mmCIF file of C-alpha atoms and ligand atoms in Angstrom:
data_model
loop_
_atom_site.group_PDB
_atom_site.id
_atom_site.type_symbol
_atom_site.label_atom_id
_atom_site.label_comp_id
_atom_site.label_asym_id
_atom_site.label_seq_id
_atom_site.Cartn_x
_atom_site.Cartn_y
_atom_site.Cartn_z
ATOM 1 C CA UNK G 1 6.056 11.716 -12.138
ATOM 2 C CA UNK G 2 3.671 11.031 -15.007
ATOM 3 C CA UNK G 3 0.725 8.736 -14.740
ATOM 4 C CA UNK G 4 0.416 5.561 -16.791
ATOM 5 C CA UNK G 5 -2.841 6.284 -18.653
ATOM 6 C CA UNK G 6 -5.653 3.611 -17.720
ATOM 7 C CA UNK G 7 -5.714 2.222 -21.220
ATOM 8 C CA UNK G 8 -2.387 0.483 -19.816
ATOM 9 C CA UNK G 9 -3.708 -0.661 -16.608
ATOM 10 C CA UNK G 10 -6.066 -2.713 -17.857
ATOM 11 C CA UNK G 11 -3.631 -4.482 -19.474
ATOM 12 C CA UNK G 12 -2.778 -5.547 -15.700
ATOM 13 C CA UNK G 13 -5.988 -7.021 -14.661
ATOM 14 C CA UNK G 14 -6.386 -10.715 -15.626
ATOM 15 C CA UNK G 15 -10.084 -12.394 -16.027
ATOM 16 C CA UNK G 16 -10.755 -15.573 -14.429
ATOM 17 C CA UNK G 17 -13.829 -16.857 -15.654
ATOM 18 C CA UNK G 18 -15.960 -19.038 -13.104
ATOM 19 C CA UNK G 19 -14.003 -18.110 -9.999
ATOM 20 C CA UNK G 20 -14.868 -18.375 -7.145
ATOM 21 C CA UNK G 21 -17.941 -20.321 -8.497
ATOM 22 C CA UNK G 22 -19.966 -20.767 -12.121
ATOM 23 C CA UNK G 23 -20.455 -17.450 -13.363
ATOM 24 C CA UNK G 24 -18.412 -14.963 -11.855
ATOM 25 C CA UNK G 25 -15.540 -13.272 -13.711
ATOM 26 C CA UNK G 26 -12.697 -12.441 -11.552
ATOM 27 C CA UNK G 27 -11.117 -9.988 -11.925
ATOM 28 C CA UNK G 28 -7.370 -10.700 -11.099
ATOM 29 C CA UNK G 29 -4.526 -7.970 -9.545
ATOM 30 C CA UNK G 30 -2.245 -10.050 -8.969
ATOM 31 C CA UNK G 31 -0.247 -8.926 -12.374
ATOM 32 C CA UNK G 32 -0.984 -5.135 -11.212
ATOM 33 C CA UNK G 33 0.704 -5.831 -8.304
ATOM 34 C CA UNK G 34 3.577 -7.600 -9.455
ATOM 35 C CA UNK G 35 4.562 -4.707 -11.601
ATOM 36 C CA UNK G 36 6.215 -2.087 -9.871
ATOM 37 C CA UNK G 37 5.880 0.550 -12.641
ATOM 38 C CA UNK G 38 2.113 -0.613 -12.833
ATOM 39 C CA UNK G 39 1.486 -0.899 -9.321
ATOM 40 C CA UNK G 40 2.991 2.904 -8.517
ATOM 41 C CA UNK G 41 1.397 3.637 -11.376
ATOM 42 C CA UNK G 42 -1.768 2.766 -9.745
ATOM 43 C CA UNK G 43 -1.193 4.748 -6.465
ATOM 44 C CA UNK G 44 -0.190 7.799 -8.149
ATOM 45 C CA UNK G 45 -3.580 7.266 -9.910
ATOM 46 C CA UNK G 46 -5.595 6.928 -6.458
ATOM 47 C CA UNK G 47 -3.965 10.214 -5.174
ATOM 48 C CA UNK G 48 -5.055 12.118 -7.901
ATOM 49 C CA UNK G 49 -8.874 12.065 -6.499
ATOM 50 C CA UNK G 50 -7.564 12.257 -2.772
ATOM 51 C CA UNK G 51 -9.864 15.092 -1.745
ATOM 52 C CA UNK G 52 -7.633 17.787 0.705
ATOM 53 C CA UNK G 53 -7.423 17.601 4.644
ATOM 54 C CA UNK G 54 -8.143 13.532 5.077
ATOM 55 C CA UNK G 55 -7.821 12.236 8.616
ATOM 56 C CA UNK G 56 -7.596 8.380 7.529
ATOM 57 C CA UNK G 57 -7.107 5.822 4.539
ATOM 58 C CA UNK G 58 -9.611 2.904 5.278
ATOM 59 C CA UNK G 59 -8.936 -0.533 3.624
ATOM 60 C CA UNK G 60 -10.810 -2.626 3.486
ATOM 61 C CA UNK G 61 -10.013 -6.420 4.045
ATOM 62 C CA UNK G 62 -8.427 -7.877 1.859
ATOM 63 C CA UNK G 63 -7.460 -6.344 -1.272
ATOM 64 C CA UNK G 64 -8.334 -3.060 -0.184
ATOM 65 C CA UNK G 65 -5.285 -3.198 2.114
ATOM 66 C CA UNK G 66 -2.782 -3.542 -0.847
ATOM 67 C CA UNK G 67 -3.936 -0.364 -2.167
ATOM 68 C CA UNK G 68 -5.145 1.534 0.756
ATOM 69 C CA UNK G 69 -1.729 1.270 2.627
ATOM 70 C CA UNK G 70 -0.001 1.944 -0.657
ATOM 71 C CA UNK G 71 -1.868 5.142 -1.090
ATOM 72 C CA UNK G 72 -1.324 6.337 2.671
ATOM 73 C CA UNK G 73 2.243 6.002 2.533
ATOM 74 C CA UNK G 74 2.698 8.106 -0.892
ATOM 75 C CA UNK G 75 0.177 10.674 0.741
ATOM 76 C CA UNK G 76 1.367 10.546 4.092
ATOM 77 C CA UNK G 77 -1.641 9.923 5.541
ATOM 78 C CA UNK G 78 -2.728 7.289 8.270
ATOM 79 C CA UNK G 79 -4.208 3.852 7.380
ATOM 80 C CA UNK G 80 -7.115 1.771 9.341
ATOM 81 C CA UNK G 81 -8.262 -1.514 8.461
ATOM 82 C CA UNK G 82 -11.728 -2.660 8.244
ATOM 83 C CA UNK G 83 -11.735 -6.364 8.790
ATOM 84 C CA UNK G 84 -13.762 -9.825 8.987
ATOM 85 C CA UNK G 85 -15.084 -10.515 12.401
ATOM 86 C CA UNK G 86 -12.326 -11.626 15.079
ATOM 87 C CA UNK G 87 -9.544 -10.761 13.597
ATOM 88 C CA UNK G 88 -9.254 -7.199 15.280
ATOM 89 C CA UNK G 89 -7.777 -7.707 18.469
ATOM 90 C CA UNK G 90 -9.111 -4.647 20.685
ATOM 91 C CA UNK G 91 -12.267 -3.330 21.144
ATOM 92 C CA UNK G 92 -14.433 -3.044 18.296
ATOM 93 C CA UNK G 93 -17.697 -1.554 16.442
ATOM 94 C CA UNK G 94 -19.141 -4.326 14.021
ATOM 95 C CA UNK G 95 -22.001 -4.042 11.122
ATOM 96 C CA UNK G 96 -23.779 -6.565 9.389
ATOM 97 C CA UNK G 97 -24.714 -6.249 5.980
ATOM 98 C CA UNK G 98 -26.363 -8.347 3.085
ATOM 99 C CA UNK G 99 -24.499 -10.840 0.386
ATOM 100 C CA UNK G 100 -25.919 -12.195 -2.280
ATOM 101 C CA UNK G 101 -26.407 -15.723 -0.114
ATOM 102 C CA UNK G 102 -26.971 -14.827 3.406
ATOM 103 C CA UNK G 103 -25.128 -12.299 5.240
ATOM 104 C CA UNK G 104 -21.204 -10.583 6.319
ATOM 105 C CA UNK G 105 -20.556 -8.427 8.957
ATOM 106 C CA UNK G 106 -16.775 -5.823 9.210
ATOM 107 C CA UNK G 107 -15.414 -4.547 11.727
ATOM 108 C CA UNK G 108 -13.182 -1.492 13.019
ATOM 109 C CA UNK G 109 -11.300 -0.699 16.133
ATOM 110 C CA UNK G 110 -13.619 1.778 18.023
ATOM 111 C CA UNK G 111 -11.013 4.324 18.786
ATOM 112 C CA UNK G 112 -9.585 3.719 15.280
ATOM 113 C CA UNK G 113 -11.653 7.273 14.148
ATOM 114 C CA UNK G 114 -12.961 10.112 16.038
ATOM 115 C CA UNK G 115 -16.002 12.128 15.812
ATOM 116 C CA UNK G 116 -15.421 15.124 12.810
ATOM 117 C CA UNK G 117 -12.732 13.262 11.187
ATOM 118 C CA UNK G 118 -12.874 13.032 7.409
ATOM 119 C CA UNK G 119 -12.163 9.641 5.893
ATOM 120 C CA UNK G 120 -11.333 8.117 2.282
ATOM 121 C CA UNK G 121 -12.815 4.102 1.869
ATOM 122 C CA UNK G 122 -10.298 2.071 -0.628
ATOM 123 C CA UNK G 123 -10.715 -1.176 -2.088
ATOM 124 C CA UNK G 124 -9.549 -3.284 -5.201
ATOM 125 C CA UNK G 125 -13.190 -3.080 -6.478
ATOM 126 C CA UNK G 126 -16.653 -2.174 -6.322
ATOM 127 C CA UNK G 127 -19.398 -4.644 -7.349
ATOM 128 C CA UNK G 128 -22.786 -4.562 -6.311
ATOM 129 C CA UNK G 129 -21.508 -1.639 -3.522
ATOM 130 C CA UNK G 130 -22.791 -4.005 -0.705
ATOM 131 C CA UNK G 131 -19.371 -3.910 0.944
ATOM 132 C CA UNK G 132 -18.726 -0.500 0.519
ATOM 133 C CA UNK G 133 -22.176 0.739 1.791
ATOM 134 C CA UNK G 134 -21.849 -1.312 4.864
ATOM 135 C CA UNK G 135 -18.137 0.375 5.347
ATOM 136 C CA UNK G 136 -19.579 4.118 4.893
ATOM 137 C CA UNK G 137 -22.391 3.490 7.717
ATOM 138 C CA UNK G 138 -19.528 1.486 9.519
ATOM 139 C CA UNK G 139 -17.318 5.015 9.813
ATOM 140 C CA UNK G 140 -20.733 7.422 10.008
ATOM 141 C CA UNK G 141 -21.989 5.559 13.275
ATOM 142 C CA UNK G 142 -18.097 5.944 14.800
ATOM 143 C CA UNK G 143 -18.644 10.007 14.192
ATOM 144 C CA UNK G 144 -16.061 9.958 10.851
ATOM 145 C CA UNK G 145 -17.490 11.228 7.500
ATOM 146 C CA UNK G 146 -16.552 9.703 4.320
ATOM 147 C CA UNK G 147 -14.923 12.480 1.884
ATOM 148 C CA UNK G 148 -14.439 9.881 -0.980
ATOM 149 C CA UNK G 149 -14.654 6.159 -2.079
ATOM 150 C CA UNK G 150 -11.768 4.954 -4.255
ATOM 151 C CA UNK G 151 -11.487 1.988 -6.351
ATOM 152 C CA UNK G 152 -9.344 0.399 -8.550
ATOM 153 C CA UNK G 153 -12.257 -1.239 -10.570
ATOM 154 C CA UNK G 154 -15.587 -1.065 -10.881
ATOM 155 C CA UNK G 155 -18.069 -2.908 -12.642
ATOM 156 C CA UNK G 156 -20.524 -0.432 -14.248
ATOM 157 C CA UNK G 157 -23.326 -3.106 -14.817
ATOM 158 C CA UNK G 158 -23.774 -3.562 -11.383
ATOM 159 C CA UNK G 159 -24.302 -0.072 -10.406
ATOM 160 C CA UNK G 160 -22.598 -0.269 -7.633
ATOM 161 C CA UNK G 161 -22.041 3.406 -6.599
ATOM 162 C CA UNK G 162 -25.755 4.160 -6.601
ATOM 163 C CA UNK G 163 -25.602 2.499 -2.950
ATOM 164 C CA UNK G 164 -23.024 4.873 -1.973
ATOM 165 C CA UNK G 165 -24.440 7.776 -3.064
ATOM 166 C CA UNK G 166 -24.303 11.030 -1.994
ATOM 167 C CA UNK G 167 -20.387 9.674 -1.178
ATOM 168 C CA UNK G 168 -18.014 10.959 -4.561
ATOM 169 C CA UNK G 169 -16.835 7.847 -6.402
ATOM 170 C CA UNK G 170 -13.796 7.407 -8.407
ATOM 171 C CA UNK G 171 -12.544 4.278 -10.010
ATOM 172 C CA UNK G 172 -9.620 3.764 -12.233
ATOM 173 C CA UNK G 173 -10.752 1.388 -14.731
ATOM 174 C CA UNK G 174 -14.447 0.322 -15.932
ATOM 175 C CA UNK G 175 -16.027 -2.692 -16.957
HETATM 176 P P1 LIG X 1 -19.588 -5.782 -3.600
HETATM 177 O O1 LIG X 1 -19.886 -5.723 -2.131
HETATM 178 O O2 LIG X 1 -20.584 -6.594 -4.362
HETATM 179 O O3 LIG X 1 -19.375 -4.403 -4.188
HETATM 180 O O4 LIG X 1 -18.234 -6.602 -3.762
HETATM 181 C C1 LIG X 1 -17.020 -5.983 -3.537
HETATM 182 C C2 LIG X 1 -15.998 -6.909 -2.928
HETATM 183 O O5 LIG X 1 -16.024 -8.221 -3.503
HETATM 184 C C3 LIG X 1 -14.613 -6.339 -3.149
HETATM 185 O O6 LIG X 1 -13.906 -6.398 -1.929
HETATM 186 C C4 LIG X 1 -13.996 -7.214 -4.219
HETATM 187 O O7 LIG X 1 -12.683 -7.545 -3.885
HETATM 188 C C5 LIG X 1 -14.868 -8.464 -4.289
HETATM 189 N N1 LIG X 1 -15.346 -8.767 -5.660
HETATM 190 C C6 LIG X 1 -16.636 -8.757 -6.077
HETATM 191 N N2 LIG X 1 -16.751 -9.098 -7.369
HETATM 192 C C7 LIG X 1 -15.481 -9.333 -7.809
HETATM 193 C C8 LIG X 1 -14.925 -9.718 -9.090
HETATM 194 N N3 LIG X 1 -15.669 -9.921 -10.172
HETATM 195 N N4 LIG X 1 -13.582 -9.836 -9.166
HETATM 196 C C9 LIG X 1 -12.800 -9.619 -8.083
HETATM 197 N N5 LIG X 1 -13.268 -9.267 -6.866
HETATM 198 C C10 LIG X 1 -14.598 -9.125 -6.717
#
């Protein structure tokens, strides 16, 4: 199958200026998504930079469970969800990280990973890397190592993946 190139994927991703608040540009998926060709498109895209042997997918919540389940099922591999507190219904390892105004904490079933296994993190997006670096230590303190973060965006000026680092980074398109 051949890869739409990400010239055209961009064409997929729709700004919304001053959402959710004065300032931000959104970027939008919702046309990504509601093109099949695009969408696969996309998830043959993520598997390229699947790195071999991964235990787990992990989404995280929200938009990072679009792609993240999308890109388990056309790898085969398992997916966990990382989610916003009380919403996971067993028992559960939390972390609490830093927004811009005040603070978020994720969570993840505890025996959703096991010591030694190899993980790869996907979201829609990666911004300032605050929600990504909290989802890395997240999976280290349950035992898991993270192989690879995959996004489907990333804003460049935000230099995001210099929180992740040493995790390899991949994102699709750049802003
Ligand atoms: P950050 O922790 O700053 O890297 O923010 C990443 C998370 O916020 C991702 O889950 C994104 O879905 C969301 N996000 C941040 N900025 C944007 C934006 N400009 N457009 C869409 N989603 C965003």
């Amino acid at each position: 199958m051949t890869t739409k190139p990400a010239l055209q994927l961009r064409d997929y991703i729709r700004n919304i200026p001053d959402f959710p608040k004065p300032g931000i540009n959104f970027k939008d998926i919702s046309p990504l998504l509601a093109d099949g060709e695009a969408f696969s498109a996309c998830t043959s895209e993520l598997a390229v930079h699947m790195p071999d042997d991964i235990d787990a997918i992990v989404g995280i919540e929200s938009r990072g469970f679009l792609f993240g389940a999308a890109l388990a099922q056309q790898t085969g591999v398992g997916f966990v969800p990382i989610r916003k507190p009380g919403k996971l219904p067993a028992d559960t390892h939390a972390i609490e990280y830093e927004l811009e105004y005040g603070t978020g904490i994720l969570e993840i079933h505890r025996d959703a990973l096991s010591q030694g296994h190899k993980v790869v993190v996907v979201d829609d997006l990666l911004a300032t890397g605050g929600t990504a670096a909290a989802t890395i230590q997240l999976i280290e303190q349950l035992g898991a190592e993270v192989a690879a973060c995959l996004f489907v965006i990333e804003l460049d000026f935000l230099a995001g993946r210099e929180k992740l680092s040493p995790t390899p980074v991949h994102s699709i398109l750049h802003y």
